[in-house]
Tab-separated table of C-alpha atoms in Angstrom:
chain	number	residue	atom	x	y	z
A	1	MET	CA	0.000	0.000	0.000
A	2	SER	CA	1.084	3.575	-0.662
A	3	ILE	CA	1.139	6.836	1.225
A	4	ARG	CA	-1.351	9.477	0.107
A	5	VAL	CA	-0.227	13.075	-0.469
A	6	SER	CA	-2.650	16.002	-0.635
A	7	HIS	CA	-1.926	19.657	-1.372
A	8	LEU	CA	-4.358	22.442	-0.541
A	9	HIS	CA	-2.820	25.126	-2.729
A	10	GLY	CA	-1.753	28.195	-0.784
A	11	ALA	CA	-2.234	26.487	2.564
A	12	HIS	CA	-0.615	23.129	3.343
A	13	VAL	CA	0.732	19.778	2.203
A	14	ALA	CA	-0.312	16.605	4.060
A	15	VAL	CA	0.710	12.950	4.052
A	16	ASP	CA	-1.543	10.048	5.040
A	17	ALA	CA	-0.030	6.682	5.930
A	18	PRO	CA	-1.330	3.552	4.188
A	19	ASN	CA	-3.596	2.929	7.199
A	20	GLY	CA	-5.306	6.298	6.625
A	21	THR	CA	-3.655	8.219	9.496
A	22	GLU	CA	-2.523	11.724	8.612
A	23	ILE	CA	1.039	11.624	9.911
A	24	PHE	CA	2.394	14.911	8.543
A	25	ARG	CA	1.087	18.354	7.670
A	26	TYR	CA	3.288	21.197	6.450
A	27	VAL	CA	1.571	24.574	6.725
A	28	TYR	CA	3.106	27.318	4.595
A	29	ARG	CA	0.362	29.972	4.549
A	30	PRO	CA	1.148	33.144	6.579
A	31	ASP	CA	0.397	33.018	10.297
A	32	PRO	CA	-2.193	35.543	11.425
A	33	ASP	CA	-0.141	37.224	14.173
A	34	PRO	CA	3.143	38.898	13.156
A	35	PHE	CA	4.348	38.870	16.799
A	36	GLU	CA	4.515	35.075	16.552
A	37	SER	CA	6.954	35.378	13.613
A	38	ARG	CA	5.079	34.359	10.503
A	39	LYS	CA	6.742	31.333	8.944
A	40	PRO	CA	5.945	27.780	7.777
A	41	TYR	CA	5.688	24.947	10.279
A	42	ALA	CA	4.954	21.212	10.449
A	43	HIS	CA	1.936	20.372	12.629
A	44	PRO	CA	0.488	17.996	13.415
A	45	LEU	CA	3.066	15.241	13.331
A	46	ARG	CA	1.481	11.926	14.323
A	47	THR	CA	2.626	8.381	14.884
A	48	LEU	CA	1.212	5.652	12.676
A	49	ALA	CA	-1.168	4.807	15.545
A	50	GLY	CA	-2.520	8.349	15.326
A	51	ARG	CA	-0.915	9.881	18.418
A	52	THR	CA	-0.073	13.575	18.030
A	53	VAL	CA	3.549	14.358	18.925
A	54	THR	CA	3.696	18.112	18.265
A	55	GLY	CA	2.217	21.032	20.181
A	56	TYR	CA	0.614	24.079	18.593
A	57	ARG	CA	0.337	27.560	20.141
A	58	PRO	CA	0.536	26.345	23.779
A	59	SER	CA	-0.622	28.811	26.408
A	60	ASP	CA	2.920	29.326	27.720
A	61	HIS	CA	4.451	30.162	24.305
A	62	ARG	CA	1.911	30.950	21.577
A	63	TRP	CA	4.701	31.197	18.975
A	64	HIS	CA	5.685	27.535	19.410
A	65	LYS	CA	4.170	25.683	16.456
A	66	GLY	CA	5.057	22.063	15.915
A	67	LEU	CA	8.375	21.732	14.112
A	68	GLN	CA	9.786	25.018	12.747
A	69	MET	CA	12.964	26.515	11.387
A	70	THR	CA	13.838	29.514	13.566
A	71	ALA	CA	16.565	31.993	14.491
A	72	SER	CA	16.128	33.482	17.942
A	73	HIS	CA	18.853	36.135	17.604
A	74	LEU	CA	19.782	37.298	14.116
A	75	SER	CA	21.504	40.679	13.811
A	76	GLY	CA	19.118	42.215	16.346
A	77	GLN	CA	15.998	40.549	14.936
A	78	ASN	CA	13.917	37.664	16.322
A	79	PHE	CA	12.836	34.971	13.849
A	80	TRP	CA	11.781	32.687	16.722
A	81	GLY	CA	8.697	34.687	17.626
A	82	GLY	CA	7.290	36.183	20.795
A	83	ASN	CA	9.316	37.998	23.427
A	84	SER	CA	12.961	38.887	22.777
A	85	TYR	CA	15.703	38.332	25.350
A	86	VAL	CA	17.672	41.486	26.223
A	87	HIS	CA	20.590	41.094	28.620
A	88	GLY	CA	19.963	42.813	31.944
A	89	ARG	CA	16.275	43.347	31.166
A	90	GLY	CA	15.002	39.821	30.564
A	91	TYR	CA	12.327	38.908	28.028
A	92	LEU	CA	10.550	41.879	26.503
A	93	ALA	CA	7.708	42.264	24.034
A	94	LEU	CA	9.483	44.047	21.180
A	95	PRO	CA	7.220	43.718	18.121
A	96	ASP	CA	9.576	45.807	15.969
A	97	ARG	CA	12.258	43.112	16.303
A	98	VAL	CA	10.175	40.152	15.123
A	99	GLY	CA	10.940	39.047	11.579
A	100	SER	CA	9.198	36.615	9.239
A	101	MET	CA	9.860	33.974	6.567
A	102	ARG	CA	7.963	34.229	3.279
A	103	HIS	CA	7.063	31.152	1.270
A	104	ASP	CA	8.026	31.944	-2.325
A	105	GLY	CA	7.055	28.646	-3.903
A	106	PHE	CA	7.922	25.000	-4.400
A	107	THR	CA	10.601	24.406	-7.022
A	108	ALA	CA	10.346	20.619	-6.782
A	109	PHE	CA	7.461	18.450	-5.640
A	110	THR	CA	7.614	14.674	-5.974
A	111	ALA	CA	4.951	12.366	-4.560
A	112	GLU	CA	5.698	8.656	-4.958
A	113	ASP	CA	4.251	5.489	-3.439
A	114	GLU	CA	6.638	5.551	-0.495
A	115	ARG	CA	7.997	9.109	-0.360
A	116	LEU	CA	7.115	12.789	-0.501
A	117	ALA	CA	10.022	15.056	-1.438
A	118	LEU	CA	9.653	18.796	-1.901
A	119	THR	CA	11.972	21.759	-2.276
A	120	GLU	CA	10.768	25.131	-1.052
A	121	GLU	CA	12.153	28.633	-1.673
A	122	LEU	CA	11.773	31.138	1.173
A	123	THR	CA	12.835	34.703	1.965
A	124	TRP	CA	13.770	35.840	5.474
A	125	ILE	CA	12.451	39.371	6.019
A	126	GLU	CA	13.336	41.669	8.917
A	127	ASN	CA	10.577	43.587	10.658
A	128	GLY	CA	10.967	46.700	8.513
A	129	GLY	CA	10.416	44.753	5.302
A	130	ARG	CA	14.008	44.359	4.107
A	131	GLU	CA	14.912	40.980	2.624
A	132	TRP	CA	17.883	39.558	4.504
A	133	ALA	CA	18.314	35.968	3.363
A	134	HIS	CA	17.253	33.408	0.787
A	135	GLU	CA	16.559	29.859	1.931
A	136	VAL	CA	16.266	26.622	-0.005
A	137	ARG	CA	14.477	24.113	2.224
A	138	GLY	CA	14.091	20.396	1.653
A	139	ILE	CA	11.274	18.327	3.176
A	140	ASP	CA	11.272	14.549	2.722
A	141	VAL	CA	8.751	12.135	4.287
A	142	HIS	CA	9.857	8.520	3.860
A	143	SER	CA	10.440	5.083	5.402
A	144	VAL	CA	6.833	4.625	6.533
A	145	ASP	CA	6.936	1.156	8.097
A	146	GLU	CA	3.755	-0.123	9.696
A	147	THR	CA	5.474	-3.307	10.831
A	148	ILE	CA	7.831	-1.486	13.181
A	149	GLY	CA	5.501	1.480	13.710
A	150	ALA	CA	7.737	4.321	12.543
A	151	TRP	CA	8.329	6.848	9.781
A	152	ALA	CA	10.984	9.472	9.052
A	153	LEU	CA	11.098	13.149	8.167
A	154	ASP	CA	14.226	14.741	6.684
A	155	TRP	CA	14.530	18.536	6.849
A	156	SER	CA	17.360	20.448	5.186
A	157	ILE	CA	18.277	24.122	4.979
A	158	ARG	CA	20.645	26.124	2.794
A	159	LEU	CA	20.610	29.784	3.757
A	160	THR	CA	22.291	32.592	1.793
A	161	ASN	CA	22.895	36.108	3.099
A	162	THR	CA	21.350	38.485	0.526
A	163	ARG	CA	21.977	41.749	2.375
A	164	THR	CA	25.060	43.945	1.992
A	165	GLU	CA	26.140	43.447	5.612
A	166	PRO	CA	27.042	40.321	7.590
A	167	LEU	CA	24.332	38.344	9.372
A	168	ALA	CA	25.189	37.510	12.999
A	169	PHE	CA	23.505	34.388	14.411
A	170	GLY	CA	23.209	34.000	18.182
A	171	SER	CA	20.914	32.835	20.984
A	172	PRO	CA	19.788	33.993	24.427
A	173	THR	CA	22.928	32.343	25.817
A	174	THR	CA	25.235	34.296	23.520
A	175	ALA	CA	23.249	37.371	24.637
A	176	GLY	CA	23.904	36.622	28.314
A	177	ARG	CA	21.294	34.123	29.545
A	178	GLU	CA	22.887	30.953	30.877
A	179	MET	CA	21.958	27.629	29.231
A	180	ALA	CA	19.221	29.027	26.998
A	181	GLY	CA	20.892	28.523	23.641
A	182	TYR	CA	17.783	27.864	21.614
A	183	THR	CA	17.721	28.653	17.890
A	184	GLY	CA	17.616	26.637	14.657
A	185	LEU	CA	15.207	23.788	13.880
A	186	HIS	CA	12.877	23.591	16.885
A	187	TRP	CA	10.337	20.987	18.049
A	188	ARG	CA	7.661	21.754	20.603
A	189	GLY	CA	5.999	18.727	22.102
A	190	PRO	CA	2.423	18.365	23.323
A	191	ARG	CA	1.599	18.374	27.027
A	192	ASP	CA	1.849	14.568	27.068
A	193	PHE	CA	5.627	14.864	26.644
A	194	THR	CA	6.131	16.989	29.768
A	195	GLY	CA	8.546	15.108	32.006
A	196	GLY	CA	9.325	12.596	29.265
A	197	ARG	CA	12.437	10.440	29.191
A	198	VAL	CA	15.372	11.940	27.264
A	199	LEU	CA	18.002	9.604	25.788
A	200	ALA	CA	21.296	9.989	23.972
A	201	PRO	CA	23.840	7.431	22.748
A	202	GLY	CA	26.419	5.983	25.082
A	203	ALA	CA	24.888	6.902	28.432
A	204	GLU	CA	22.321	5.661	30.889
A	205	ASP	CA	19.196	7.674	31.726
A	206	THR	CA	20.943	10.990	31.400
A	207	GLY	CA	17.903	13.262	31.371
A	208	ALA	CA	17.280	16.639	29.820
A	209	GLU	CA	19.229	18.666	32.373
A	210	LYS	CA	22.494	16.807	31.798
A	211	LEU	CA	22.063	16.751	28.027
A	212	MET	CA	21.316	20.472	27.744
A	213	GLY	CA	24.084	22.053	25.663
A	214	SER	CA	25.672	18.703	24.816
A	215	GLN	CA	26.656	17.402	21.395
A	216	GLY	CA	25.966	14.095	19.706
A	217	PRO	CA	24.653	12.376	16.588
A	218	TRP	CA	21.154	11.902	17.985
A	219	LEU	CA	18.849	12.589	20.898
A	220	ALA	CA	15.475	11.017	21.658
A	221	VAL	CA	12.417	11.768	23.778
A	222	THR	CA	9.860	9.172	24.856
A	223	ALA	CA	6.593	9.793	26.684
A	224	GLU	CA	3.343	8.133	27.667
A	225	HIS	CA	0.184	9.714	26.296
A	226	ASP	CA	-2.953	10.655	28.120
A	227	GLU	CA	-6.155	8.837	27.103
A	228	THR	CA	-4.587	6.414	24.616
A	229	ASP	CA	-2.618	4.033	26.919
A	230	GLY	CA	0.491	4.142	24.774
A	231	HIS	CA	3.955	5.601	24.382
A	232	SER	CA	5.613	7.485	21.535
A	233	THR	CA	9.258	8.140	20.710
A	234	LEU	CA	10.805	10.967	18.717
A	235	VAL	CA	14.404	10.700	17.557
A	236	PHE	CA	16.267	13.819	16.431
A	237	ALA	CA	19.348	13.046	14.350
A	238	HIS	CA	22.096	14.932	12.545
A	239	ALA	CA	23.300	14.130	9.060
A	240	PRO	CA	26.970	13.105	9.249
A	241	GLU	CA	28.270	16.335	7.717
A	242	ASN	CA	26.604	18.421	10.461
A	243	LEU	CA	28.958	16.911	13.004
A	244	HIS	CA	32.085	16.887	10.865
A	245	GLY	CA	31.915	20.461	9.599
A	246	THR	CA	31.800	19.757	5.871
A	247	SER	CA	28.689	21.860	5.212
A	248	ALA	CA	27.895	23.617	8.489
A	249	ILE	CA	29.843	26.646	9.643
A	250	ASN	CA	29.183	26.296	13.357
A	251	GLU	CA	29.081	23.340	15.732
A	252	SER	CA	25.621	22.248	16.836
A	253	HIS	CA	24.504	21.611	20.403
A	254	TRP	CA	21.282	20.226	21.816
A	255	PHE	CA	18.785	22.543	23.419
A	256	VAL	CA	16.478	20.173	25.306
A	257	ARG	CA	13.924	20.437	28.092
A	258	ALA	CA	11.440	17.936	29.472
A	259	GLU	CA	10.032	20.357	32.037
A	260	PRO	CA	8.311	22.779	32.366
A	261	VAL	CA	7.828	22.481	28.601
A	262	PRO	CA	8.897	19.626	26.288
A	263	THR	CA	11.176	21.024	23.605
A	264	VAL	CA	14.217	20.158	21.484
A	265	ALA	CA	16.228	22.358	19.140
A	266	PHE	CA	19.216	21.637	16.906
A	267	SER	CA	20.946	24.793	18.118
A	268	TRP	CA	23.500	26.200	15.697
A	269	ALA	CA	24.587	29.054	17.992
A	270	PHE	CA	24.196	27.776	21.550
A	271	PHE	CA	27.405	29.100	23.093
A	272	GLN	CA	28.974	31.142	20.297
A	273	GLU	CA	27.735	33.553	17.671
A	274	PHE	CA	28.705	32.984	14.072
A	275	THR	CA	28.669	35.346	11.113
A	276	LEU	CA	27.478	34.817	7.552
A	277	GLU	CA	29.108	37.269	5.175
A	278	PRO	CA	27.193	38.839	2.241
A	279	GLY	CA	26.685	36.260	-0.482
A	280	GLU	CA	27.828	33.365	1.719
A	281	SER	CA	25.694	30.315	2.510
A	282	PHE	CA	25.501	27.567	5.098
A	283	GLY	CA	23.616	24.292	5.172
A	284	TYR	CA	22.418	21.589	7.565
A	285	ARG	CA	20.450	18.351	7.215
A	286	TYR	CA	18.366	16.835	9.986
A	287	ARG	CA	16.205	13.751	10.517
A	288	VAL	CA	13.244	13.189	12.833
A	289	VAL	CA	11.984	9.642	13.379
A	290	VAL	CA	8.419	9.371	14.708
A	291	ALA	CA	7.673	6.019	16.341
A	292	ASP	CA	5.024	4.240	18.362
A	293	GLY	CA	6.211	2.734	21.639
A	294	ALA	CA	8.947	3.553	24.141
A	295	TRP	CA	12.142	2.830	22.219
A	296	GLY	CA	15.443	2.224	23.986
A	297	ARG	CA	18.949	3.138	22.889
A	298	ASP	CA	19.748	-0.118	21.108
A	299	ARG	CA	16.564	-0.012	19.056
A	300	ILE	CA	17.070	3.651	18.178
A	301	ALA	CA	20.676	3.070	17.114
A	302	ALA	CA	19.755	0.043	15.005
A	303	HIS	CA	16.916	1.907	13.290
A	304	LEU	CA	19.070	4.910	12.468
A	305	GLU	CA	21.771	2.623	11.114
A	306	ALA	CA	19.186	1.029	8.814
A	307	LEU	CA	18.122	4.412	7.378
A	308	PRO	CA	20.900	5.574	5.064
A	309	TRP	CA	21.365	9.253	4.311
């Protein structure tokens, strides 16, 4: 049996698994509130059993929307959304600092029996309307396996500085807030994932606090859902070149919390700012595996090994 891909033009792209469950929806229409940083997002993500594993506009952070590409501190602008961190003053509502990402179109769109692959062109726009960067984004839904109860999402970015000045990428930590280095591709989990188990390779039950700011090829979160009597596992993994510096210009670190809110980000500027000169580009590739059940380290490692890049 095949996956089913639907496209509501101007709004979203969705993927249904062979069992009829909508497992993926990519929303690219503009968000209604500019303070939340208008940009595309993936929500809902669901397991093959139909359990939702992304949160959308939670009461604590309305700008958290499923899985999104972000930049919390970019040359004085906020492409994360919501309040901006200012050293010595804390988080402030500064609407004139919140930027946006404009969907310019899909330049490739391939729907096959077992895979959806699309290429999207976007423009990053600062709050005053100036175009700062051009992004080529890749989205790939694949490896839907009902036998093992898992599927995979690959997300890539290649960003080019189109302004005449350098772009400086940072985070709240580079701005002075300790261990708050969030930026980059960001997942917000649903309430069910609060207090979930956080795993990484080569260690026992390390937990979110010890893994915050760490580095590694993958990180996973497992949680038990309300109502449905079942667990889900999300695995966040780097492509090999992310860790070896062949395409990325800055080392990545994990931003991860299980409490008070469940969240993971592939942070590209956790501890140090980096600069993208005019005309220069950088790129990263990421993978998210969405699985039913509470997977352990050995199963996660074996599954990732079986999914070639």
